Coordinates of N, CA and C in Angstrom, one line a residue:
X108 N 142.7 -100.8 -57.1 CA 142.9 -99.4 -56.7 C 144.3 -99.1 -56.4
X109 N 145.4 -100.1 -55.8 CA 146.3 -99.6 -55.4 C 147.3 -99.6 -56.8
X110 N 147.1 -100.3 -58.0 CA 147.9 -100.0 -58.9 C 147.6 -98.6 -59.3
X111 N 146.5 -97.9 -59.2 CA 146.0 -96.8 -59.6 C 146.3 -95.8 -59.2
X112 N 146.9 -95.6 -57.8 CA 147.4 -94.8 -56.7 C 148.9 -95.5 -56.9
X113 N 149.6 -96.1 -57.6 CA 151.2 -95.6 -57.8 C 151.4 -95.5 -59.3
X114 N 150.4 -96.0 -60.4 CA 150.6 -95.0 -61.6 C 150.4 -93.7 -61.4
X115 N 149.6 -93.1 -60.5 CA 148.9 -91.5 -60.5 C 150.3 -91.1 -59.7
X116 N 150.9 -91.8 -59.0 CA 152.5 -91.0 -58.3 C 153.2 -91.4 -58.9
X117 N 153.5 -92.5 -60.1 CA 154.5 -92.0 -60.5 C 154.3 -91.3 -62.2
X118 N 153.3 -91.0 -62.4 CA 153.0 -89.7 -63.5 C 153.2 -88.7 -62.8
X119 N 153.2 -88.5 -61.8 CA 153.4 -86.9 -60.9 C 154.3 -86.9 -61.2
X120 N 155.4 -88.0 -60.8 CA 157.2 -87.3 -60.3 C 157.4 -87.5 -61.6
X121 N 157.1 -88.2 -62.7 CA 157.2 -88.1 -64.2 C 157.4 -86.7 -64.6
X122 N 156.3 -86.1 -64.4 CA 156.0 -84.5 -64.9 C 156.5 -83.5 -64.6
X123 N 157.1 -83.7 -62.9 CA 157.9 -82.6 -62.2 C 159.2 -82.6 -62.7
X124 N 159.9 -84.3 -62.7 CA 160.8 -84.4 -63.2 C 161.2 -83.4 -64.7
X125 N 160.3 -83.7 -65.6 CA 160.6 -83.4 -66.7 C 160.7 -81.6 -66.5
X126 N 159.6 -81.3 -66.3 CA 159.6 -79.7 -65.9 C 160.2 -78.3 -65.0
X127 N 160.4 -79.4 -63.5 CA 161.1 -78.6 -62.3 C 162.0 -78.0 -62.5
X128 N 163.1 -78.2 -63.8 CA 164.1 -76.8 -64.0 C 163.8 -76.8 -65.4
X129 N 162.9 -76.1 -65.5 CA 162.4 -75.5 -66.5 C 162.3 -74.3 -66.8
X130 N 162.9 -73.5 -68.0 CA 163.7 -71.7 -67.9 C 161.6 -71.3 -68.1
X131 N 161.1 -72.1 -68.6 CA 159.9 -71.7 -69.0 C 159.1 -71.5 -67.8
X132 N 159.4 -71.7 -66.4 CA 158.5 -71.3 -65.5 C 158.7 -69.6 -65.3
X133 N 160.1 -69.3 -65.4 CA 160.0 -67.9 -65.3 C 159.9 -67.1 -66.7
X134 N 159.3 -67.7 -68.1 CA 158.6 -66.8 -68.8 C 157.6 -67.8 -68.9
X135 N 156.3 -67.7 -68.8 CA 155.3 -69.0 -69.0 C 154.3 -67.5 -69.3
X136 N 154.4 -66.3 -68.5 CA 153.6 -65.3 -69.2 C 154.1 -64.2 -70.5
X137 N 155.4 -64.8 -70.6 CA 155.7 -63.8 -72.3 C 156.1 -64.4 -73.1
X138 N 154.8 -64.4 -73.8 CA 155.0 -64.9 -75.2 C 156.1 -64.7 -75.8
X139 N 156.2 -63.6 -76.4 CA 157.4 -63.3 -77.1 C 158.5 -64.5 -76.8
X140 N 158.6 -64.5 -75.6 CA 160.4 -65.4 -74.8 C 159.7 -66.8 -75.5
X141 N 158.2 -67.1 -75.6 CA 157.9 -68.4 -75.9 C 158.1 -68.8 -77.5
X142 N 157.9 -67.7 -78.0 CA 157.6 -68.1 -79.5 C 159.6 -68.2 -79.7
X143 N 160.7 -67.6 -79.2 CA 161.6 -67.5 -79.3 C 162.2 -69.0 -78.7
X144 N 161.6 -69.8 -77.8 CA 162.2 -70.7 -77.3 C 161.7 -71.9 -78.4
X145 N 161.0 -71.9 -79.1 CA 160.2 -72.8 -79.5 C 160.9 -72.8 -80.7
X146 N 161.5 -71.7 -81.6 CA 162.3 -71.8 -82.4 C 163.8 -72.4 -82.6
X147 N 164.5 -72.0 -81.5 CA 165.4 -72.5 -80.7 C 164.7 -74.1 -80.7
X148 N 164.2 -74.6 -80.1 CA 164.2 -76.0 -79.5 C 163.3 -77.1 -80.1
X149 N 162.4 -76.4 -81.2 CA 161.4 -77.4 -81.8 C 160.7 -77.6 -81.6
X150 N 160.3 -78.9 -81.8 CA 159.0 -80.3 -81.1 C 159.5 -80.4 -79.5
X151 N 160.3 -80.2 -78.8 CA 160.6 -80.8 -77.6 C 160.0 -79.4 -77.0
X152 N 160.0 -78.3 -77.5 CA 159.6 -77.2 -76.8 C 158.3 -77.2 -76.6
X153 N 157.1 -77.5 -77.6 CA 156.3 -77.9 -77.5 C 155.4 -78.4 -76.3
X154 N 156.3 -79.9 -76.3 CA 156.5 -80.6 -75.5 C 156.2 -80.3 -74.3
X155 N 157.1 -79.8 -73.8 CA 157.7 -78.7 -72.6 C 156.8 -77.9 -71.9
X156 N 156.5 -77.1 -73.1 CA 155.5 -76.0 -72.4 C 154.5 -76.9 -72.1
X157 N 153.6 -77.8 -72.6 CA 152.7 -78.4 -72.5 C 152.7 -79.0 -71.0
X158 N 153.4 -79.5 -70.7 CA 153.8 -80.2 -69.3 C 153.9 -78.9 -68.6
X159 N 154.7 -78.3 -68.8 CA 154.9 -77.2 -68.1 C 153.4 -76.6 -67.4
X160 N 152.5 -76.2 -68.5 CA 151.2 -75.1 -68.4 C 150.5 -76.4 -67.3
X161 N 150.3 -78.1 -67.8 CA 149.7 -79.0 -66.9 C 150.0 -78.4 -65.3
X162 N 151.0 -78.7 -64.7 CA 151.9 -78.8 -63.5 C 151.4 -77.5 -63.0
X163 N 151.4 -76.0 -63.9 CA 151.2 -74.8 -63.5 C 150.3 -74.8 -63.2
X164 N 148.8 -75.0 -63.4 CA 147.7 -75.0 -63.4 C 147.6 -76.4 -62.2
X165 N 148.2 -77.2 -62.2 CA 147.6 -78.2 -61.0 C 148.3 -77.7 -59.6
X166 N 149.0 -76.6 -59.6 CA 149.6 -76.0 -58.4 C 148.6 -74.9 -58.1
X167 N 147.5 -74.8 -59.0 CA 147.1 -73.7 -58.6 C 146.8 -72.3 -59.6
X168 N 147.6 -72.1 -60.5 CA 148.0 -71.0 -61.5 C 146.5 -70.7 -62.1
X169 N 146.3 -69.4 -62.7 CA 145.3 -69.6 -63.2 C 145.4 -69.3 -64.9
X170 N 144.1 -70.0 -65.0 CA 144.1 -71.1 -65.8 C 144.0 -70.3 -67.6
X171 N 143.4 -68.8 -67.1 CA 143.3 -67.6 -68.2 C 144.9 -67.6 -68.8
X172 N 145.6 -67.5 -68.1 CA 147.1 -67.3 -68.6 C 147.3 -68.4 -69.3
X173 N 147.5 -69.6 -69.3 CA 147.6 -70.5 -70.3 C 146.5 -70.8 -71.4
X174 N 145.3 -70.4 -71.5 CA 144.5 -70.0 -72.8 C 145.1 -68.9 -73.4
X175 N 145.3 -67.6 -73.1 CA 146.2 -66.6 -73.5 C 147.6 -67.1 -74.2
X176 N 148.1 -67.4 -73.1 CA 149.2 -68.1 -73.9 C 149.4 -69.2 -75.5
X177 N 148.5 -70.4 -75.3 CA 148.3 -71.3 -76.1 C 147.9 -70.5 -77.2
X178 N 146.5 -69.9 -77.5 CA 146.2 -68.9 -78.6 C 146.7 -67.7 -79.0
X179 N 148.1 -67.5 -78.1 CA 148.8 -66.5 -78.9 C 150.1 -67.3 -79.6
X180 N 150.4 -68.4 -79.3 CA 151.6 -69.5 -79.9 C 150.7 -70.0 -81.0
X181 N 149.3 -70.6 -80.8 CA 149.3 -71.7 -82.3 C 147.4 -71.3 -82.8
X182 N 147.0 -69.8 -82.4 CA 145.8 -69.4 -82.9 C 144.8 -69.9 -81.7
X183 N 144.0 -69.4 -81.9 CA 142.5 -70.1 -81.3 C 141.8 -70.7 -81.2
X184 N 141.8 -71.8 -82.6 CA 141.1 -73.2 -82.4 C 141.7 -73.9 -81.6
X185 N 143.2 -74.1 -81.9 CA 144.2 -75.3 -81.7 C 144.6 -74.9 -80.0
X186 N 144.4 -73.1 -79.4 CA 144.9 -72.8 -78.3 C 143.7 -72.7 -77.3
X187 N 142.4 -72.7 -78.0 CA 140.9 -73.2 -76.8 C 141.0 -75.0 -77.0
X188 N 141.8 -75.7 -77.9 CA 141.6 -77.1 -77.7 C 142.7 -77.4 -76.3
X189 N 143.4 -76.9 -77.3 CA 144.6 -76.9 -76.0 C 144.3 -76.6 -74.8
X190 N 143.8 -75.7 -74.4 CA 144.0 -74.9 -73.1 C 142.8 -76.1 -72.4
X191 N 141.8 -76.0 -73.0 CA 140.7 -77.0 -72.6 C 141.2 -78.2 -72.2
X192 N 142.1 -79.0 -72.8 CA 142.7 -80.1 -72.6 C 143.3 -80.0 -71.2
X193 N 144.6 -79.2 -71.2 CA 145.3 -78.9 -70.2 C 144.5 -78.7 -68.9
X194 N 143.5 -78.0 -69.0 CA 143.0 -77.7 -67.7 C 142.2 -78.9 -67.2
X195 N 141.6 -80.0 -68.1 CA 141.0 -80.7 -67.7 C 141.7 -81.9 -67.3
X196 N 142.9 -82.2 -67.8 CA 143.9 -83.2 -67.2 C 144.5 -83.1 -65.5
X197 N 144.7 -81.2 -65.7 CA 145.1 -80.4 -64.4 C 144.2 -80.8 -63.1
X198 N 142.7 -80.6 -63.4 CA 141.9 -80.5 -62.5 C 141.4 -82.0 -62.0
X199 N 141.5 -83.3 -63.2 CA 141.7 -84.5 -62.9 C 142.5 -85.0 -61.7
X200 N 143.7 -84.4 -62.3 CA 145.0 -84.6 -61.2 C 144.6 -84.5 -59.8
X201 N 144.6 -83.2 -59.2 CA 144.1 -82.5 -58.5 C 142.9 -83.5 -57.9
X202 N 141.9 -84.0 -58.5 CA 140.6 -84.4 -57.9 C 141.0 -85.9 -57.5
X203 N 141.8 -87.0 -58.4 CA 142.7 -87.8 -58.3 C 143.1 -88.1 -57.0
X204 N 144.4 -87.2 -56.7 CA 144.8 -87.0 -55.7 C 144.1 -87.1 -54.7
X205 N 143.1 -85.8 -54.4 CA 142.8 -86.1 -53.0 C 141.7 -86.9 -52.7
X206 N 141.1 -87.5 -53.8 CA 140.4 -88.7 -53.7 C 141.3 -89.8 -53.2
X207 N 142.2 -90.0 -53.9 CA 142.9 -91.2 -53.4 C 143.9 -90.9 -51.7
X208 N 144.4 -90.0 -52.2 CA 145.8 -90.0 -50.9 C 144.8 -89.2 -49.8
X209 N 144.0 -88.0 -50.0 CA 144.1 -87.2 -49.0 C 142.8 -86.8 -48.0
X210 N 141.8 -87.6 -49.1 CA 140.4 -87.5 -48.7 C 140.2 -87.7 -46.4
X211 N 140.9 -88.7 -46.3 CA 140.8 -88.7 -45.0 C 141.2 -87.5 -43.9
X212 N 142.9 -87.1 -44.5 CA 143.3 -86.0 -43.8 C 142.4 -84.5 -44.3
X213 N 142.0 -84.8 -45.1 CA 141.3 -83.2 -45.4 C 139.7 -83.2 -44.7
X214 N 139.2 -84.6 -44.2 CA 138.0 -84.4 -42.7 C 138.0 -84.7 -42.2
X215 N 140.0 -84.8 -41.4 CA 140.5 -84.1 -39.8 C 140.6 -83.1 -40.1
X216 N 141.0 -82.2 -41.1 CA 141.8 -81.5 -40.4 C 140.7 -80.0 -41.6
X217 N 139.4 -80.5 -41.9 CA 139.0 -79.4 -42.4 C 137.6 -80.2 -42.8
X218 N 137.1 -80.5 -41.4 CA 135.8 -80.9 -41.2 C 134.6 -80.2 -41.6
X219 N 134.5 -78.7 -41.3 CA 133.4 -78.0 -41.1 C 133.5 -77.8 -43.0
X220 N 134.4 -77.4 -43.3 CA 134.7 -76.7 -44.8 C 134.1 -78.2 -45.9
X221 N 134.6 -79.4 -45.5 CA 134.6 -80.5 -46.2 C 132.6 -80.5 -46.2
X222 N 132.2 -80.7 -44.8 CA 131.0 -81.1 -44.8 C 130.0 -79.9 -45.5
X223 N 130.2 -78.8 -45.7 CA 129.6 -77.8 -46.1 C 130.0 -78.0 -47.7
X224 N 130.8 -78.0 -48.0 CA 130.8 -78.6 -49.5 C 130.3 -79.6 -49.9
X225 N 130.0 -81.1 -49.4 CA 129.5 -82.4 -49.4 C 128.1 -81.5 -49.3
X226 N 127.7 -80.8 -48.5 CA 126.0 -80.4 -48.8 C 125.6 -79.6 -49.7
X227 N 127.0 -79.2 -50.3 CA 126.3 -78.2 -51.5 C 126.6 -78.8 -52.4
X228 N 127.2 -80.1 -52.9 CA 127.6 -80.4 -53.9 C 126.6 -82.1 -54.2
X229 N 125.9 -82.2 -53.2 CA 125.6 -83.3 -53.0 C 124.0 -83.2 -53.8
X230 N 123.2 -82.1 -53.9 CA 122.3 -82.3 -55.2 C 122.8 -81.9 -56.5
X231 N 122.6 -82.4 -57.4 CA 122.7 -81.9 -58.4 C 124.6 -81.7 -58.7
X232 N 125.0 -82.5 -58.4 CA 126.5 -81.9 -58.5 C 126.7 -81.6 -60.1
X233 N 126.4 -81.6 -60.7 CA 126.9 -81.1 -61.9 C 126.8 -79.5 -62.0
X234 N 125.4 -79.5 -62.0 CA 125.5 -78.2 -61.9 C 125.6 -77.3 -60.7
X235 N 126.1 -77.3 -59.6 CA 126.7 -77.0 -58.7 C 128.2 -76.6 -58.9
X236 N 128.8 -78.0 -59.7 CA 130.0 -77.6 -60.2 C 130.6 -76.7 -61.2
X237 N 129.3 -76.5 -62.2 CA 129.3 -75.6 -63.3 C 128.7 -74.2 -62.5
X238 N 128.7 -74.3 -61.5 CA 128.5 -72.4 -60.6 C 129.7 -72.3 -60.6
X239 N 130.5 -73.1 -59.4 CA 131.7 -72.6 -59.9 C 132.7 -72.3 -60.7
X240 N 132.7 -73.3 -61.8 CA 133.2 -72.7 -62.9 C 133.2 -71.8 -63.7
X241 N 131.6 -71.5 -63.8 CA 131.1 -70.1 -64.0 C 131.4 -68.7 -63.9
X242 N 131.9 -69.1 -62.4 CA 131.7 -67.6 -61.4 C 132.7 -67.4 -61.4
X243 N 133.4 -66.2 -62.1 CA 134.7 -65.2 -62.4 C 135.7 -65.4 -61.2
X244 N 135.1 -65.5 -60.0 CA 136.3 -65.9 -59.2 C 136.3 -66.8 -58.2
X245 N 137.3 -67.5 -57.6 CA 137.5 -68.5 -57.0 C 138.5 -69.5 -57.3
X246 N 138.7 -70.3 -56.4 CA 140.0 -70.7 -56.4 C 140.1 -72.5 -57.5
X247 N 140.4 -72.6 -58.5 CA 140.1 -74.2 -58.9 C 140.9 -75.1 -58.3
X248 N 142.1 -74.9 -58.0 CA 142.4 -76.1 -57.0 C 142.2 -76.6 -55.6
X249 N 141.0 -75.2 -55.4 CA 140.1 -75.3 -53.9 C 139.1 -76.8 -54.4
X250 N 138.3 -75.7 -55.6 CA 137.2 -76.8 -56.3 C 137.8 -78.3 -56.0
X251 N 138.5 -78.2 -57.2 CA 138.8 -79.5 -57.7 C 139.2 -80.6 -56.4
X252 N 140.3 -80.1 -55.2 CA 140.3 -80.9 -53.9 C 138.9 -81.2 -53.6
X253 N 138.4 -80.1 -52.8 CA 137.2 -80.8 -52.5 C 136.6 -81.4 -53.1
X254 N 136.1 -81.4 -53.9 CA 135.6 -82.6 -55.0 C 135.9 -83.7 -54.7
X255 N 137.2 -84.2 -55.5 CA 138.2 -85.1 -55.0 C 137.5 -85.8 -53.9
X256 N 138.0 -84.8 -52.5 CA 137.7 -85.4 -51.1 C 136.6 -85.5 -50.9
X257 N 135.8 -84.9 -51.1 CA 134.2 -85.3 -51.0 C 133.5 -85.8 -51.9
X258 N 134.2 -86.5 -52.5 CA 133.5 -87.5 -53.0 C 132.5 -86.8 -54.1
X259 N 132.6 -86.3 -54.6 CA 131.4 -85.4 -55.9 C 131.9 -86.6 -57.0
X260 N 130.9 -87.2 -57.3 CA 131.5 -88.1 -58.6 C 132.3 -88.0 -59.7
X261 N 133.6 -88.3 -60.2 CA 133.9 -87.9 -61.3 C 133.0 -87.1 -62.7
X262 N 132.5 -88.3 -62.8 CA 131.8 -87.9 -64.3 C 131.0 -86.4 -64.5
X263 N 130.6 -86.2 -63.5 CA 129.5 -84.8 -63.5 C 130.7 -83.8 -63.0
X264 N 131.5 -84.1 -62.5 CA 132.5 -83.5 -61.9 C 133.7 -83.3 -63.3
X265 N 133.9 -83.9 -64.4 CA 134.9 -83.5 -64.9 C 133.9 -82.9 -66.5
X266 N 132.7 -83.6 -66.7 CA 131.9 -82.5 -67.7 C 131.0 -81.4 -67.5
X267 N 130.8 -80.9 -65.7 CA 130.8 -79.7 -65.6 C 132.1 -78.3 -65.8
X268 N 133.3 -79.1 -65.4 CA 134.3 -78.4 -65.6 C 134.9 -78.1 -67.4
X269 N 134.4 -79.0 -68.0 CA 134.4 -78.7 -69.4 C 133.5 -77.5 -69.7
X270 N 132.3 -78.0 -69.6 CA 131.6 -77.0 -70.3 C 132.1 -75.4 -69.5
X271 N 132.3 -75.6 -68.0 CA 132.2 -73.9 -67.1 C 133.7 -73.6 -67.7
X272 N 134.9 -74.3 -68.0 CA 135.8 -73.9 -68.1 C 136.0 -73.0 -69.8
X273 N 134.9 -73.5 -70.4 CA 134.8 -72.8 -72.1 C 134.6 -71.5 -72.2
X274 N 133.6 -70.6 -71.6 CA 133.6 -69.5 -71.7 C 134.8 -69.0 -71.5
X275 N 135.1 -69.0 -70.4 CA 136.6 -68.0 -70.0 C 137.2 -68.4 -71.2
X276 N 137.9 -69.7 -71.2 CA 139.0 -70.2 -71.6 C 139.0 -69.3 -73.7
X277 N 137.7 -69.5 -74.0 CA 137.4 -69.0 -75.4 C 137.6 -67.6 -75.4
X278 N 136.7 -66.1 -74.3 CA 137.5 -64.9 -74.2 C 139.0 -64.8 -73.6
X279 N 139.6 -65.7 -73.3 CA 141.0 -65.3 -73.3 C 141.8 -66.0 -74.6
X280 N 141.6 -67.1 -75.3 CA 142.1 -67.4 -76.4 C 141.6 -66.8 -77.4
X281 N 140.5 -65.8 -77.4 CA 140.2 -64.8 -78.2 C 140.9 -63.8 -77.8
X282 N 141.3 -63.0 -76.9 CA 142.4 -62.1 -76.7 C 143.9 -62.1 -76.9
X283 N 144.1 -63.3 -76.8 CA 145.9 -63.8 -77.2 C 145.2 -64.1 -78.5
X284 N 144.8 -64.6 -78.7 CA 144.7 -63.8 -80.6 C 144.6 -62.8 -81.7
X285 N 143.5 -62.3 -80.8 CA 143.6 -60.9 -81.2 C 144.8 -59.9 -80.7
X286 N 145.7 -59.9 -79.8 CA 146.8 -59.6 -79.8 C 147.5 -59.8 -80.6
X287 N 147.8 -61.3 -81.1 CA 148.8 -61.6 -81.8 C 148.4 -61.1 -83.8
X288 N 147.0 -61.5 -83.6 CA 146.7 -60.5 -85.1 C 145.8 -59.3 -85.1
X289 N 145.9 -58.2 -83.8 CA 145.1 -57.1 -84.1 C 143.7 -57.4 -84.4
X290 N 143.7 -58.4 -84.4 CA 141.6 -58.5 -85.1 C 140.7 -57.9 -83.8
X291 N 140.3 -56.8 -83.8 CA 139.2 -56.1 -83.1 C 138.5 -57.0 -82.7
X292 N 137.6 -57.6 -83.7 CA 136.8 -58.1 -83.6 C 136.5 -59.7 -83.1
X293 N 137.8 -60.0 -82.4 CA 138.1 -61.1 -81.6 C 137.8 -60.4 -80.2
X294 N 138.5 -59.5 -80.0 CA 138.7 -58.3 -79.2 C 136.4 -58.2 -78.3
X295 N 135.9 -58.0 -79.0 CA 134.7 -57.6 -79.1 C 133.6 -59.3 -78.7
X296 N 134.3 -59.8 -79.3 CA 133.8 -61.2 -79.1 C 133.7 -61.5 -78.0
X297 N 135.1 -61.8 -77.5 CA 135.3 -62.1 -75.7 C 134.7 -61.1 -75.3
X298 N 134.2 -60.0 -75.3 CA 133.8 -59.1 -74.5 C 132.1 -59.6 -74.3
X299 N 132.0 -60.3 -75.3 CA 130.5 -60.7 -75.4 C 130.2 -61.8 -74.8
X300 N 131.5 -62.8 -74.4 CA 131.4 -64.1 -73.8 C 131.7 -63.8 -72.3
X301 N 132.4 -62.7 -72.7 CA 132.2 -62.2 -70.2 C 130.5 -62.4 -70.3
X302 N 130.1 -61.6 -71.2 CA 129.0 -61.6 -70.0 C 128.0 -62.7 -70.3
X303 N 128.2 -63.2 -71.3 CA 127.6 -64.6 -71.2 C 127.9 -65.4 -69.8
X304 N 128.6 -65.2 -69.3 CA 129.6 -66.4 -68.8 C 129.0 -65.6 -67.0
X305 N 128.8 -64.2 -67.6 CA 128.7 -63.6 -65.8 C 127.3 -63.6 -66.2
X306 N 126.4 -63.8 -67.1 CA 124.7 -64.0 -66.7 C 124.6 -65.0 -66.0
X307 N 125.3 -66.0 -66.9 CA 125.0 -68.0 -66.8 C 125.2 -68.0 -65.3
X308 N 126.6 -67.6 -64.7 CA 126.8 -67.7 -63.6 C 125.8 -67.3 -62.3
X309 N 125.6 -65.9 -62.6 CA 124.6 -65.2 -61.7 C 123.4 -66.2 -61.5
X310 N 122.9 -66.7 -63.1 CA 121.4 -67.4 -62.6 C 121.4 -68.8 -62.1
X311 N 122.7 -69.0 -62.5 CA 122.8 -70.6 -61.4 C 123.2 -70.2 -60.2
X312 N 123.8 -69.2 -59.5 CA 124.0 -69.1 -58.4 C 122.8 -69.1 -57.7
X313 N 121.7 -68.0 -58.4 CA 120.5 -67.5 -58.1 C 119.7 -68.8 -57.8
X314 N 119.5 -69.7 -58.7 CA 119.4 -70.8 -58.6 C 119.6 -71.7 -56.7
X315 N 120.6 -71.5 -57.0 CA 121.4 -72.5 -55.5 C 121.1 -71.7 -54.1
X316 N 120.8 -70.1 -54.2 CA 120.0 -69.9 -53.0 C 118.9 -69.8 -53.0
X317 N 118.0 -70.0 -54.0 CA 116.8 -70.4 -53.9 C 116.2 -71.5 -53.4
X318 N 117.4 -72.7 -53.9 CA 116.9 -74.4 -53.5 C 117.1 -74.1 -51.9
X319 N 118.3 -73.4 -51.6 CA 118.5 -73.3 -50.1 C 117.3 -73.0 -48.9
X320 N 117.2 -71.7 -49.6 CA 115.5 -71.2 -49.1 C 115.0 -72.1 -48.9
X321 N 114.2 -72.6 -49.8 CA 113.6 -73.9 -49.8 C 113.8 -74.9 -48.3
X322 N 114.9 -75.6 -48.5 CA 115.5 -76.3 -47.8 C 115.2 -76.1 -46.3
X323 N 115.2 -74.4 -46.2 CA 115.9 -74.1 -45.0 C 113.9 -73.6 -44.2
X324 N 113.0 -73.4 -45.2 CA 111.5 -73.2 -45.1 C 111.0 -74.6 -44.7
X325 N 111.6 -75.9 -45.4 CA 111.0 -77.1 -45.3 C 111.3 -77.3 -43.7
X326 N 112.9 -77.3 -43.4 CA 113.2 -77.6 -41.8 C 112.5 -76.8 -40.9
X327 N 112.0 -75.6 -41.4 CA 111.5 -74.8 -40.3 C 110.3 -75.2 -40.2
X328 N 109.5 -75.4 -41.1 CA 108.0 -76.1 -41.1 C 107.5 -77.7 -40.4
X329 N 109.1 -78.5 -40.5 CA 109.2 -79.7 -39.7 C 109.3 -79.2 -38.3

């Protein structure tokens, strides 16, 4: 374990290093500035953004902007692989971390928040974690910490986030595409995957206060 906790810090300061004066954090939302740096700089720009979009997204960033982005630079197969990739590296990190370094200080110092997620995450974590993912808003580097700290198992924890993170990630890399080639009908697509994405969510939510109910009928009957 402890080799595992100073490879994971020193891939951090690896990343920062490489990125922290990076002209790409102050255009990471205009394309244009990107397709123009990338000409300028090549393979290394590539590169760059890539680490870059990682770091942005594990601070927090959201995650639409770099699907947008990726499928307006290299299309929409290669910019939903991408983006998919990146966020799931991102949110590794993130769960990583406070698994390893922080899990203790985060139930001093955020007991009631910690325990209340450990009970909602604690049936069924998969799909618990795929609500969130689901649900149009909310914070993923909230998610992904608590996770982390409470202990939600990796594996159901990093292929619920695959699958909840596709919808979005595919109507925004269908929008930076359809920007970049006018196709309407990319345009119309994503329009069709919101609401895929806000049914799925609604009825897994629907779902999670129902089991509550439940829960909360069984203690009253004890």
């Amino acid at each position: 374990m402890k080799w595992v906790k100073i490879t994971l810090f020193v891939t951090l300061l690896s990343v920062l290093a490489v990125s922290i004066d990076s002209p790409i954090w102050l255009h990471l939302a205009d394309s244009l500035w990107l397709e123009d740096y990338i000409t300028q700089h090549g393979n290394s720009a590539h590169f760059t953004i890539f680490i870059t979009s990682i770091l942005f997204l594990f601070i927090g960033g959201p995650r639409q902007v770099v699907a947008f982005l990726f499928a307006y630079l290299y299309g929409v197969m290669i910019g939903v692989s991408l983006a998919l990739f990146t966020c799931l590296v991102a949110a590794a990190a993130n769960y990583f971390i406070a698994n390893l370094y922080l899990k203790n200080t985060l139930h001093k110092k955020l007991p009631l928040r910690m325990e209340k997620f450990s009970r909602f995450a604690k049936h069924k974590p998969f799909l618990k974690i795929l609500t969130l993912r689901l649900f149009p808003f909310g914070s993923n580097l909230l998610t992904n910490t608590l996770s982390g700290g409470g202990s939600v198992p990796f594996f159901p924890f990093i292929t619920a986030s695959l699958v909840g993170y596709l919808p979005q990630t595919i109507i925004f890399s269908l929008v930076g595409d359809g920007m970049n080639d006018a196709n309407s009908t990319m345009l119309y697509i994503s329009i069709i995957m919101a609401l895929i994405s806000f049914i799925l969510s609604t009825l897994l939510y629907r779902d999670h206060i129902k089991q509550r109910l439940e829960n909360l009928k069984m203690e009253v009957s004890n």
